[in-house]
Tab-separated table of C-alpha atoms and ligand atoms in Angstrom:
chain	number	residue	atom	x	y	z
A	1	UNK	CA	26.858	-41.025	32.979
A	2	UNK	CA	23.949	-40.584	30.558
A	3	UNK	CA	23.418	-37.548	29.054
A	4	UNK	CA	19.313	-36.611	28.001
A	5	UNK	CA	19.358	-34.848	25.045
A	6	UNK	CA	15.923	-33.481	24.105
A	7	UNK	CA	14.283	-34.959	21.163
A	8	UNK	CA	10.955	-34.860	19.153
A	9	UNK	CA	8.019	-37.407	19.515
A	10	UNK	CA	8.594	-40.168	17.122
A	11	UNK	CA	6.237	-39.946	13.824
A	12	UNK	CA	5.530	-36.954	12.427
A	13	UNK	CA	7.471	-35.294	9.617
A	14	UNK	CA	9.257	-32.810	11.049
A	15	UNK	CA	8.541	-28.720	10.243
A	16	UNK	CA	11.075	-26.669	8.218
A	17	UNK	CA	9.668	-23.624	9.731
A	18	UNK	CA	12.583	-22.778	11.604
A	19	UNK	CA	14.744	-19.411	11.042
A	20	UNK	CA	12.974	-16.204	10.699
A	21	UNK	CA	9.712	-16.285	9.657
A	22	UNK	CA	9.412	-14.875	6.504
A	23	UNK	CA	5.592	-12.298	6.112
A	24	UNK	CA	5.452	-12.100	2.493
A	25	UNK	CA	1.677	-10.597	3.190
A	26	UNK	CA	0.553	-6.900	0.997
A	27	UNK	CA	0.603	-5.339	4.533
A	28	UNK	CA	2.088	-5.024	7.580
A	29	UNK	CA	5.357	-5.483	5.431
A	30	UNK	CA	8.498	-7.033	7.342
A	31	UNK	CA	9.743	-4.080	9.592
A	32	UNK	CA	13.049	-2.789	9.105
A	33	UNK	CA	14.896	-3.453	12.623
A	34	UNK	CA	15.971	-0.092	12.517
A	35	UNK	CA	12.507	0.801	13.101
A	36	UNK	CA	11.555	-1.765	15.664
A	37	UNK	CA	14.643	-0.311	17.680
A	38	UNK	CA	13.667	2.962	17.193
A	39	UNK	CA	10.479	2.499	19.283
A	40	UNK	CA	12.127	1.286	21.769
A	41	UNK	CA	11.737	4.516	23.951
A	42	UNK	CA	10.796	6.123	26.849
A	43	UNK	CA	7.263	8.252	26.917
A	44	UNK	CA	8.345	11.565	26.548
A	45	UNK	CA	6.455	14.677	27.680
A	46	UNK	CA	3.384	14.866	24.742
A	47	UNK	CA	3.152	18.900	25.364
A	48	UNK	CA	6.562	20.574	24.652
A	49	UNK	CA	10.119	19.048	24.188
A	50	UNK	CA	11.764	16.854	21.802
A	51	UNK	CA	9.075	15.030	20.741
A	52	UNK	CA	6.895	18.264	19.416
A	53	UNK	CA	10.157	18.481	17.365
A	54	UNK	CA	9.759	15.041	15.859
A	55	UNK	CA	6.399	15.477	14.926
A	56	UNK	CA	6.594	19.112	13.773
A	57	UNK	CA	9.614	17.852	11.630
A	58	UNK	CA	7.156	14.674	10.080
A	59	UNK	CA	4.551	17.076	9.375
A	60	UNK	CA	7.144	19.503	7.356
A	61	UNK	CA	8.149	16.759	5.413
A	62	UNK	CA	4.659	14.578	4.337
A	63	UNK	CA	3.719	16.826	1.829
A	64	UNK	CA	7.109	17.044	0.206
A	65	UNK	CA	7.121	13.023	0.250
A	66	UNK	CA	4.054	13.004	-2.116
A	67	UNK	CA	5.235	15.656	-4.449
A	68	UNK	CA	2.788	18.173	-2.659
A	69	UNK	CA	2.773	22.239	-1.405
A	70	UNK	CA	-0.841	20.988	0.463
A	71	UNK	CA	-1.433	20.140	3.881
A	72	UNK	CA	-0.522	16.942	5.560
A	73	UNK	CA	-2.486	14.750	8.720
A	74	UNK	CA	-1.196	12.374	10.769
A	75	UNK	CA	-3.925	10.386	12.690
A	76	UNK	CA	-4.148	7.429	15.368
A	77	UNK	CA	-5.702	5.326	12.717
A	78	UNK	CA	-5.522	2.555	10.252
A	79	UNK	CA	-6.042	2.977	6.522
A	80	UNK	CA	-9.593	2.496	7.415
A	81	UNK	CA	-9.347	5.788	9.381
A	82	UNK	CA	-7.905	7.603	7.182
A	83	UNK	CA	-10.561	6.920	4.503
A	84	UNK	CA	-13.017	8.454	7.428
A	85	UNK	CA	-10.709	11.436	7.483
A	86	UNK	CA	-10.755	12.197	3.688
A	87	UNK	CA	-14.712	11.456	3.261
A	88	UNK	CA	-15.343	13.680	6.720
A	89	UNK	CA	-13.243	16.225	5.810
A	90	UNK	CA	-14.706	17.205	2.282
A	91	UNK	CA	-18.757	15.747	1.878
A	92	UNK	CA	-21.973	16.825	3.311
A	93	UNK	CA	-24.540	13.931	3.314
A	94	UNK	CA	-26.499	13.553	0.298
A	95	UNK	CA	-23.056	14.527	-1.774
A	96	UNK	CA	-22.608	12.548	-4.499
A	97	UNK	CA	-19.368	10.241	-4.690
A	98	UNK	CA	-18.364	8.019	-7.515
A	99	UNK	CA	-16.500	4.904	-6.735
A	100	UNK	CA	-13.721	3.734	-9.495
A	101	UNK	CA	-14.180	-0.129	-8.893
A	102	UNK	CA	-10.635	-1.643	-9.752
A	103	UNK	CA	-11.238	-5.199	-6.950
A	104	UNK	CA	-12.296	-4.615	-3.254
A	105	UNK	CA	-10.624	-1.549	-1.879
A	106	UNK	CA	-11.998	1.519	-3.622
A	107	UNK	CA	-15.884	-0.047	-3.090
A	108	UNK	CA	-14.533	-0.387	0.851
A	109	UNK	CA	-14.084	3.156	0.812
A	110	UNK	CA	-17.323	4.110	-0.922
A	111	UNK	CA	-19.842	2.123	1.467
A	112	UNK	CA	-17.997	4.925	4.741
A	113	UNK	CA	-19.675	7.333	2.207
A	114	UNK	CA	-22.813	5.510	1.963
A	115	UNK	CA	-22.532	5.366	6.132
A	116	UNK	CA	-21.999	9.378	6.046
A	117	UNK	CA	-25.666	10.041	3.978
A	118	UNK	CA	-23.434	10.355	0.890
A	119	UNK	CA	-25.113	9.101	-2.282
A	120	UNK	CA	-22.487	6.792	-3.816
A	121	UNK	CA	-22.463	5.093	-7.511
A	122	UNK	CA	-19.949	2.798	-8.376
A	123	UNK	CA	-18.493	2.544	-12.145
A	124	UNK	CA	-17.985	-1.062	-12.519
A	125	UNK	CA	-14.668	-2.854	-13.063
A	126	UNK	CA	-13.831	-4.769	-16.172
A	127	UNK	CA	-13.000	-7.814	-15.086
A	128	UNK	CA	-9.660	-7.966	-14.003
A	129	UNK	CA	-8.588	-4.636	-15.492
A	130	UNK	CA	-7.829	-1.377	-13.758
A	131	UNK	CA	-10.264	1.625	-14.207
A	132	UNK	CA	-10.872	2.766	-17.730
A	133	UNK	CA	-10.070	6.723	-18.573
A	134	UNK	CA	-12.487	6.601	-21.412
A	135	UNK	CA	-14.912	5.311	-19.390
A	136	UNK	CA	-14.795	7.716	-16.207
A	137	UNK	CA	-14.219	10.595	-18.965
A	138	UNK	CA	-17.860	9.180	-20.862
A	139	UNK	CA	-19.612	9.154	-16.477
A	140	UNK	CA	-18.068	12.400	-16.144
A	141	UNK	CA	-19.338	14.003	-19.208
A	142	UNK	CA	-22.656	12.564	-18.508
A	143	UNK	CA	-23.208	14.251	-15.775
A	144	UNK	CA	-24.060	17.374	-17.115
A	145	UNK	CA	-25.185	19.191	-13.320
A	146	UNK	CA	-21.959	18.217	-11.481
A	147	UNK	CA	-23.574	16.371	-9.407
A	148	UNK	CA	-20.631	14.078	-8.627
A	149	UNK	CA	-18.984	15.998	-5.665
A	150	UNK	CA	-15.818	13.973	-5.666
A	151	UNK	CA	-14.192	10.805	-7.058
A	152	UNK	CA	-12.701	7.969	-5.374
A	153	UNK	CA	-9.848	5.701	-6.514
A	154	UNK	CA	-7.281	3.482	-5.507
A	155	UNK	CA	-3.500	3.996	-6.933
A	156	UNK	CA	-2.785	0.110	-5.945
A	157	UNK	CA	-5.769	-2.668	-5.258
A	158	UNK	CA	-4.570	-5.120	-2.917
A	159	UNK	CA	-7.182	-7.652	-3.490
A	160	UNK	CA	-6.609	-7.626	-7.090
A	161	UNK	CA	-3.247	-6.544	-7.385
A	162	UNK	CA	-4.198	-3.606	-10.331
A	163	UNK	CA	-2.029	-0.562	-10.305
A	164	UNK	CA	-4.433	2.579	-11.809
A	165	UNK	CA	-3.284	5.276	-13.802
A	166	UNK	CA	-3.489	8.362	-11.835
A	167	UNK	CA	-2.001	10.420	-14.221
A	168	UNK	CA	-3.999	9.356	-17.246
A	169	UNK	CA	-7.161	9.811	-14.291
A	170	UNK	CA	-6.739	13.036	-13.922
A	171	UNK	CA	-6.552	13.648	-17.878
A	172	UNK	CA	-9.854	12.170	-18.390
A	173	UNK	CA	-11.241	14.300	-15.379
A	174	UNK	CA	-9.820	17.570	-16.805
A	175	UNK	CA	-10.870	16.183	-20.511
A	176	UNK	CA	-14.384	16.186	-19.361
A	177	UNK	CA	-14.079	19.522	-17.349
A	178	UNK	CA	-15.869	17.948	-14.104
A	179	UNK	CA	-14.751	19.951	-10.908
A	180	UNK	CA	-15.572	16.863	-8.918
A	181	UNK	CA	-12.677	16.469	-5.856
A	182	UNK	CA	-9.811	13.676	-6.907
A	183	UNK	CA	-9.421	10.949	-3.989
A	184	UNK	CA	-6.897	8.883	-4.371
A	185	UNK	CA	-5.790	5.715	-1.616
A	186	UNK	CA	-2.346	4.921	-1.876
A	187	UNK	CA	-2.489	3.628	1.504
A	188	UNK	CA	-1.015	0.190	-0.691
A	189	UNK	CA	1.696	1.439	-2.426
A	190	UNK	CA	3.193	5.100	-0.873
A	191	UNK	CA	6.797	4.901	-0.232
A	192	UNK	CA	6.796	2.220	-3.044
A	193	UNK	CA	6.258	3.730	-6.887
A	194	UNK	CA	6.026	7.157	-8.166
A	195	UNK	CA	3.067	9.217	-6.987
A	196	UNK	CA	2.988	13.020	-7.925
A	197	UNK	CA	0.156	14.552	-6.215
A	198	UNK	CA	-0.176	17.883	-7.348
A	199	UNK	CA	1.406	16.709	-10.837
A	200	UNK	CA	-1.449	14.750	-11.358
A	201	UNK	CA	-4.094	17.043	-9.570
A	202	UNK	CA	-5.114	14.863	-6.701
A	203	UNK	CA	-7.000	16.883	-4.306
A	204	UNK	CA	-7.051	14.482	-1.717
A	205	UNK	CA	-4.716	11.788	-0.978
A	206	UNK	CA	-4.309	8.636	1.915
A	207	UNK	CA	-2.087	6.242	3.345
A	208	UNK	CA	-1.725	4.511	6.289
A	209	UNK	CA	2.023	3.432	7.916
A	210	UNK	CA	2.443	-0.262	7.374
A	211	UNK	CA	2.885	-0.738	3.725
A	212	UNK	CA	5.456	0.636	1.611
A	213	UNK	CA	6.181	3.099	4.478
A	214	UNK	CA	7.760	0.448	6.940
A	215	UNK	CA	6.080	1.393	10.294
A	216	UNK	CA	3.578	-0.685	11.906
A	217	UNK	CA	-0.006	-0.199	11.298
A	218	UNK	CA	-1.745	2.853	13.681
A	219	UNK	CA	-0.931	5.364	11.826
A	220	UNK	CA	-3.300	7.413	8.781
A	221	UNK	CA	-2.315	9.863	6.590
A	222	UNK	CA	-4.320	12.768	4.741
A	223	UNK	CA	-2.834	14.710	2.553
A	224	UNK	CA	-4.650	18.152	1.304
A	225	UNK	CA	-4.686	20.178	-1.719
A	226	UNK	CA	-5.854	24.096	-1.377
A	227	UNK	CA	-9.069	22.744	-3.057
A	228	UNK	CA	-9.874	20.284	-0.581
A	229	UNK	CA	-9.043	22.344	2.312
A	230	UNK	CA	-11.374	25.321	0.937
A	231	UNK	CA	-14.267	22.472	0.309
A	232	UNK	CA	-13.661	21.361	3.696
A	233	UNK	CA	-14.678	24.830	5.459
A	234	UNK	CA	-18.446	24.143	4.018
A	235	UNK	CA	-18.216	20.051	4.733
A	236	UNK	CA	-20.961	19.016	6.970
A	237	UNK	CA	-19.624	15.673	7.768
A	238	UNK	CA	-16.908	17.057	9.936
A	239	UNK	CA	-16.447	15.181	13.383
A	240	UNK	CA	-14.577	16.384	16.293
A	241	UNK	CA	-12.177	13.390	16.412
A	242	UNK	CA	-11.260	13.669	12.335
A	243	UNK	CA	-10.740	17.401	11.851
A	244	UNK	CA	-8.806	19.086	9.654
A	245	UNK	CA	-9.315	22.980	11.260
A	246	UNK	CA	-8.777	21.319	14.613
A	247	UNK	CA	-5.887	19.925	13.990
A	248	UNK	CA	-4.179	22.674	12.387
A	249	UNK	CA	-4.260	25.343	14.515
A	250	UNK	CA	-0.613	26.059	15.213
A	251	UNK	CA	0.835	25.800	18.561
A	252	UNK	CA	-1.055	23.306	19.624
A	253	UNK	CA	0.351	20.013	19.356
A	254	UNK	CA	-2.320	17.980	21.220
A	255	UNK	CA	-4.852	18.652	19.026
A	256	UNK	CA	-2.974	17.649	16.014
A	257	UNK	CA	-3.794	14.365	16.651
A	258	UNK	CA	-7.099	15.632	19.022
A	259	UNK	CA	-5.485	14.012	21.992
A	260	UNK	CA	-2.059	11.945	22.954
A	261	UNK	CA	0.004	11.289	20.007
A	262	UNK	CA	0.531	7.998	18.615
A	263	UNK	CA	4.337	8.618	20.144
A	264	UNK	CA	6.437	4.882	19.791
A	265	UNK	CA	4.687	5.339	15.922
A	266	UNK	CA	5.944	8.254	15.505
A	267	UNK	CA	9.338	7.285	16.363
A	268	UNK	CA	9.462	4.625	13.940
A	269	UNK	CA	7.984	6.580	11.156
A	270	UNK	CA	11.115	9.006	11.550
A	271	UNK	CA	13.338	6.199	11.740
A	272	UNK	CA	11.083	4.878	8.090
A	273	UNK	CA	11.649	7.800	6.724
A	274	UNK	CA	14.977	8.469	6.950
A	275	UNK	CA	15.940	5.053	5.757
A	276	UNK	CA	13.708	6.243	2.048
A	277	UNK	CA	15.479	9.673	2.086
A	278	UNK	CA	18.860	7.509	2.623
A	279	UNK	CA	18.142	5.061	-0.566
A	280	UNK	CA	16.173	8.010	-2.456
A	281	UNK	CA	12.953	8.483	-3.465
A	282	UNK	CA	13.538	7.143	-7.135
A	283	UNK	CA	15.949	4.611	-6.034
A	284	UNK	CA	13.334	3.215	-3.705
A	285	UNK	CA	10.834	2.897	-6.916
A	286	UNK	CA	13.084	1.486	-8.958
A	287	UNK	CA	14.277	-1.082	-6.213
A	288	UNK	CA	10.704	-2.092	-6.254
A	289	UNK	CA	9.983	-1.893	-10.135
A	290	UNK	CA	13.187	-4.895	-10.437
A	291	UNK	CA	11.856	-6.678	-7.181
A	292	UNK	CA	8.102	-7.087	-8.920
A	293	UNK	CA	9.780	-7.632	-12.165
A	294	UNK	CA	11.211	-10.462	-11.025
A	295	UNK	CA	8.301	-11.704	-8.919
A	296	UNK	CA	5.789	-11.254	-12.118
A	297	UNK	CA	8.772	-13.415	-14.155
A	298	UNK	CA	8.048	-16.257	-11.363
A	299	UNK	CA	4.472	-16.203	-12.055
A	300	UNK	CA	4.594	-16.078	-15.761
A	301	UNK	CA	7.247	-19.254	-15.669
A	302	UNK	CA	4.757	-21.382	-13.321
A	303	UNK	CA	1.584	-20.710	-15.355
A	304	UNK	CA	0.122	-23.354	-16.859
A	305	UNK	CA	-3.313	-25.065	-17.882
A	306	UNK	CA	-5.285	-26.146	-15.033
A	307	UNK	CA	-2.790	-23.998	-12.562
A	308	UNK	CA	-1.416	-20.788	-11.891
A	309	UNK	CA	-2.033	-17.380	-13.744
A	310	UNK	CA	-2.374	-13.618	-13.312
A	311	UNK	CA	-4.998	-12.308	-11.504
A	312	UNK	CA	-4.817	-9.055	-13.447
A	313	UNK	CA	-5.247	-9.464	-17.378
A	314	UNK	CA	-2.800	-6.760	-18.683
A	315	UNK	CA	0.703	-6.627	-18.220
A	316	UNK	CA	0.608	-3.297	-17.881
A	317	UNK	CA	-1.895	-2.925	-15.127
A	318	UNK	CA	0.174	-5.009	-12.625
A	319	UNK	CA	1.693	-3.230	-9.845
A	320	UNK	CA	5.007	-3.318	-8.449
A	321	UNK	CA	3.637	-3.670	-4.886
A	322	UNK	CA	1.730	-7.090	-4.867
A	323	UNK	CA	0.946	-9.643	-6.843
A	324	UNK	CA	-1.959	-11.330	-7.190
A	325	UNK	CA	-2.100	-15.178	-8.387
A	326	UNK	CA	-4.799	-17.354	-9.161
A	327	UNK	CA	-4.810	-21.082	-8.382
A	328	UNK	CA	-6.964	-22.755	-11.202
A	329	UNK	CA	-7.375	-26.259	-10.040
A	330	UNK	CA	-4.912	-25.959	-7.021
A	331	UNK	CA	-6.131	-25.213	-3.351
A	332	UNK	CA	-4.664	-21.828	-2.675
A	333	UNK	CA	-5.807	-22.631	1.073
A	334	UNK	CA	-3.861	-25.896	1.396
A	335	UNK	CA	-0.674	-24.319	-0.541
A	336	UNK	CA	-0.808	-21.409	1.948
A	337	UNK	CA	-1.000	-23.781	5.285
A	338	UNK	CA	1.554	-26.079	4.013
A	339	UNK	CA	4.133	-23.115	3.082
A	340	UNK	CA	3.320	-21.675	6.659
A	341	UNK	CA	3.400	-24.506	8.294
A	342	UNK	CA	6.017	-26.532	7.249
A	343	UNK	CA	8.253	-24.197	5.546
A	344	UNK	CA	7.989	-20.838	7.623
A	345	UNK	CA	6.478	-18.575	4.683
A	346	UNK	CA	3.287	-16.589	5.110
A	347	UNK	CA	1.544	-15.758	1.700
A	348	UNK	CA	-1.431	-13.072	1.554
A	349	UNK	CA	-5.111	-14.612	1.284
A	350	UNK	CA	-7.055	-14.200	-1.652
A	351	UNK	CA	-9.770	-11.249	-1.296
A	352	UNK	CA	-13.266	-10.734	-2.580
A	353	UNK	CA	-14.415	-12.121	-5.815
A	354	UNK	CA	-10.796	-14.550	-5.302
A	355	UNK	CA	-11.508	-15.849	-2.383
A	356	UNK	CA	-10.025	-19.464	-1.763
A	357	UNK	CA	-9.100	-19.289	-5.323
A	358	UNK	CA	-5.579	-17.191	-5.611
A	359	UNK	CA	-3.078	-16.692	-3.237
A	360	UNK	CA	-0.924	-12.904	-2.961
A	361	UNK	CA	2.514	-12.070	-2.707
A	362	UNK	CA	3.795	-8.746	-1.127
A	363	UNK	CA	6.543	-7.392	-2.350
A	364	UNK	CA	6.594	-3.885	-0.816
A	365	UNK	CA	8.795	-1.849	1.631
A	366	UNK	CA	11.990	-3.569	3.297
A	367	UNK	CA	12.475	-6.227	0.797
A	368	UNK	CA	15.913	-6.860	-1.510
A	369	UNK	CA	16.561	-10.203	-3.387
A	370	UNK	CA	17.073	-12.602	-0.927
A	371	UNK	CA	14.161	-12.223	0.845
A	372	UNK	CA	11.582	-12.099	-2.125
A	373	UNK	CA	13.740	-15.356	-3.999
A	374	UNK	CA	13.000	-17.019	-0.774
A	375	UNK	CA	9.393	-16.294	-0.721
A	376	UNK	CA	9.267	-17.366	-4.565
A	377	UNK	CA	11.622	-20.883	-3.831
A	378	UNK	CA	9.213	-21.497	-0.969
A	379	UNK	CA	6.348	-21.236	-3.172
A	380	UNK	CA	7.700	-23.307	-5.971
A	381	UNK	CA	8.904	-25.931	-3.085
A	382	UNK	CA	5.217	-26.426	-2.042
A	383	UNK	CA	3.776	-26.624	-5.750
A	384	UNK	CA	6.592	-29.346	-6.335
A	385	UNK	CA	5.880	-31.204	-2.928
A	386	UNK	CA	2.317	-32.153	-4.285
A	387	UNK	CA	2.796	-32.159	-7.981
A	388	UNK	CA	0.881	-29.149	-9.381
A	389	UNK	CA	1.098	-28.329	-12.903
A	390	UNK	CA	4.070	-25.874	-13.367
A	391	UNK	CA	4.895	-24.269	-16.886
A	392	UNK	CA	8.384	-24.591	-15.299
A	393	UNK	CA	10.569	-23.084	-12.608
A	394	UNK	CA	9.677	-19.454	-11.344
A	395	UNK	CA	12.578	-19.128	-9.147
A	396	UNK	CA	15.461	-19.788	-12.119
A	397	UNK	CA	13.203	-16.814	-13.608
A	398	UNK	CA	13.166	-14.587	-11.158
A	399	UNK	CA	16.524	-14.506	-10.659
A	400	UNK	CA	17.723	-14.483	-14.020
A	401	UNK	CA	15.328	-11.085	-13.898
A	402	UNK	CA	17.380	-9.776	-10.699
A	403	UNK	CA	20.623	-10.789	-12.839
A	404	UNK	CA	20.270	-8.707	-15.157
A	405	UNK	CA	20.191	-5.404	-12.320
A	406	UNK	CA	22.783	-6.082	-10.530
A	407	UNK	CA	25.056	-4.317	-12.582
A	408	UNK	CA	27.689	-6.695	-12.522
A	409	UNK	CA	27.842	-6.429	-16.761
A	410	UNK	CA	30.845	-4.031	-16.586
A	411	UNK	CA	32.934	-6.856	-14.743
A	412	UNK	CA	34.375	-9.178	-17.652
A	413	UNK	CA	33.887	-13.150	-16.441
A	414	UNK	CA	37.187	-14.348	-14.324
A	415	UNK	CA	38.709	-10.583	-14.196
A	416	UNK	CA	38.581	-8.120	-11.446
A	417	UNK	CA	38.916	-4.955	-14.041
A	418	UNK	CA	36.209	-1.997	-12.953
A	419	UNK	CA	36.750	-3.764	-9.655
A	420	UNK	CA	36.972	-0.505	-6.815
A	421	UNK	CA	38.185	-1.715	-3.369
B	501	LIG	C1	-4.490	-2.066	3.299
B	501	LIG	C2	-5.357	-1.214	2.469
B	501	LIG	C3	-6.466	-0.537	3.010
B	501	LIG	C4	-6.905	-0.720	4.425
B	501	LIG	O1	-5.945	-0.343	5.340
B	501	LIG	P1	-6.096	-0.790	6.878
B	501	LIG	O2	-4.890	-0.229	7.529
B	501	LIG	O3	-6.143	-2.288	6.889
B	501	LIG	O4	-7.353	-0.195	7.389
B	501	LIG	C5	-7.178	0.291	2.180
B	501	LIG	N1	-6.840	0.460	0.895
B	501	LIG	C6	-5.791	-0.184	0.330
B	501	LIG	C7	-5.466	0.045	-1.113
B	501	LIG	C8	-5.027	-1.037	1.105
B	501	LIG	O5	-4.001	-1.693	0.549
């Protein structure tokens, strides 16, 4: 008898992308299956009943989760949306907002102003550098009228991969004694590194659910401070569908999110949530501090002349989130179709002014060694395949980074003393 056993057309070299696929992208991040089960559910009743619980119970917690006594919103809504909500919220057209350029995302949020009749400067980057204190302290003392009715930042820049310096912000704010409103996006990097919102005087802060926060994307966050919410009761910008009085009038679940809530996403934030407050806050920084440690080792061991290098000058001013790498003489485009294609890896696209020329890594949210050395063998498979210049290997690197945190230095080699069963 002959048995037919299915084969491949003859020819073609034949795809590693096999396995799970591996999303190595600055957002969605890979979703914890935890939280994929947890949306598994029924529609409840949206009026009364367990599920005004679970959202009631979100809502207590937000503001606690970014080191705030303010208010906190949860909105159908991308980051996108949640910019709206913050600019809505607090301006009145012909406001003045200025923009802290640090890449793309901050200047993204500053043309909704423009949109809203808001008059909107932008302080200009240096080149591949985060926002300068100094120089928003020098803008801030210019403006002698306080004309500048609020300030808009980004914690994180996902284009560029430039973490800013909230805290050090905020000093040059309260240096030049401007009572413009602080805006800050985390909407990159909450859940991920330390933020301290009323630490560091942020009157207004957003995020959105798919980053550092594990959930799928649909969901914005606003957070408050007693400032914003009193500067909100003379905005003129409010709509109906954005809110803030609407939606907190207690009692009335439906309008906090001005209509059905966003329920299966609100299931899966819980289950999110409770997996941070499991690991712990500062665990769940540090986690990620090692994790881009090791990812910034890989990048510093493959640089070379005519090839890879930082997108962000300063050591200091990379974040722990993403990192951005540009490609010199190598096609980021073809490097990121090959390592799709034939290897199952799917890097982030360069953004704005890098376009084409860089490629990004995410390395935010549910992520632990094996997953992020994968991403970084992947990528140092497809710079081999084609024979890019490489300082040498990133992957030996990164891992001799991760060795060093896995606190296996109290075991002495070939003994199991300190071992606990
Ligand atoms: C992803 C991101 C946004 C946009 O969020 P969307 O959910 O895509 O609308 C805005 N700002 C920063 C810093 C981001 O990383």
């Amino acid at each position: 008898m002959t048995v037919h056993q299915p084969d491949a057309p003859v020819g073609a070299t034949p795809s590693l992308a096999r396995g799970r696929h591996m999303l190595s992208i600055p957002g969605p991040s890979v979703m914890p299956d935890r939280v994929l089960a947890a949306m598994a559910r029924a529609m409840p009743n949206i009026y009364e009943g367990p599920l005004v619980k679970v959202s009631e119970a979100l809502l207590a917690k937000l503001p606690g989760f970014v080191g705030t006594t303010g208010h906190a919103f949860i909105a159908a809504a991308n980051g996108h949306g949640a910019w709206e909500m913050a600019l809505t919220n607090t301006l009145s057209p012909g406001d003045k907002v200025l923009v802290c350029e640090s890449g793309r995302f901050a200047i993204g949020w500053g043309e909704q102003a423009r949109m809203l009749g808001c008059e909107v400067e932008v302080m200009p980057a240096r080149p591949r550098r985060a926002v300068d204190p100094a120089a928003l302290e020098a803008r801030l003392r210019a403006d002698t009228g306080h004309a500048i009715k609020a300030i808009l930042v980004v914690q994180v820049d996902t284009a560029s991969s430039v973490w800013n310096d909230i805290a050090a912000l905020r000093r040059a704010i309260d240096t030049a004694g401007h009572p413009a409103l602080f805006m800050v996006d985390c909407i990159a990097c909450l859940g991920c590194i330390e933020y301290r919102m009323d630490d560091w005087g942020v009157d207004v802060t957003v995020a959105g659910s798919q980053k550092g926060l594990m959930a799928p994307p649909g969901l914005g966050f606003c957070w408050a401070s007693p400032r914003a919410m009193a500067v909100h009761v003379e905005a003129r910008c409010r709509t109906a569908y954005w809110d803030w009085t609407a939606r907190s009038q207690e009692g009335r679940h439906y309008l906090r999110y001005c209509g059905t809530p966003p329920v299966s996403h609100l299931y899966a934030l819980t289950e999110a949530m409770a997996m941070l407050e499991e690991e712990g806050l500062t665990n769940v920084w540090a986690r990620h501090g090692v994790l881009a440690g090791a990812a910034r080792a890989a990048v510093a061991a493959w640089a070379a002349p005519g090839g890879l290098e930082f997108a962000v000058l300063e050591p200091a001013e990379r974040s722990d989130v993403v990192t951005t790498v540009l490609t010199g003489g190598i096609d980021a485009e073809r490097l990121r179709t090959i390592a799709e294609d034939r290897a199952g890896l799917t890097l982030g696209i360069g953004l704005g002014a890098f376009e084409c020329r860089a490629f990004r890594i995410g390395h935010m949210g549910h992520l632990n060694p094996p997953m992020l050395l994968g991403t970084l063998g992947t990528v140092e498979a497809t710079l081999v395949s084609w024979g890019a210049p490489l300082g040498g290997s990133g992957v030996a690197a990164a891992a001799a980074h991760i060795a060093g945190h896995l606190g296996a230095e109290t075991v002495p080699a070939g003994s199991l003393q300190g071992f606990n069963p």
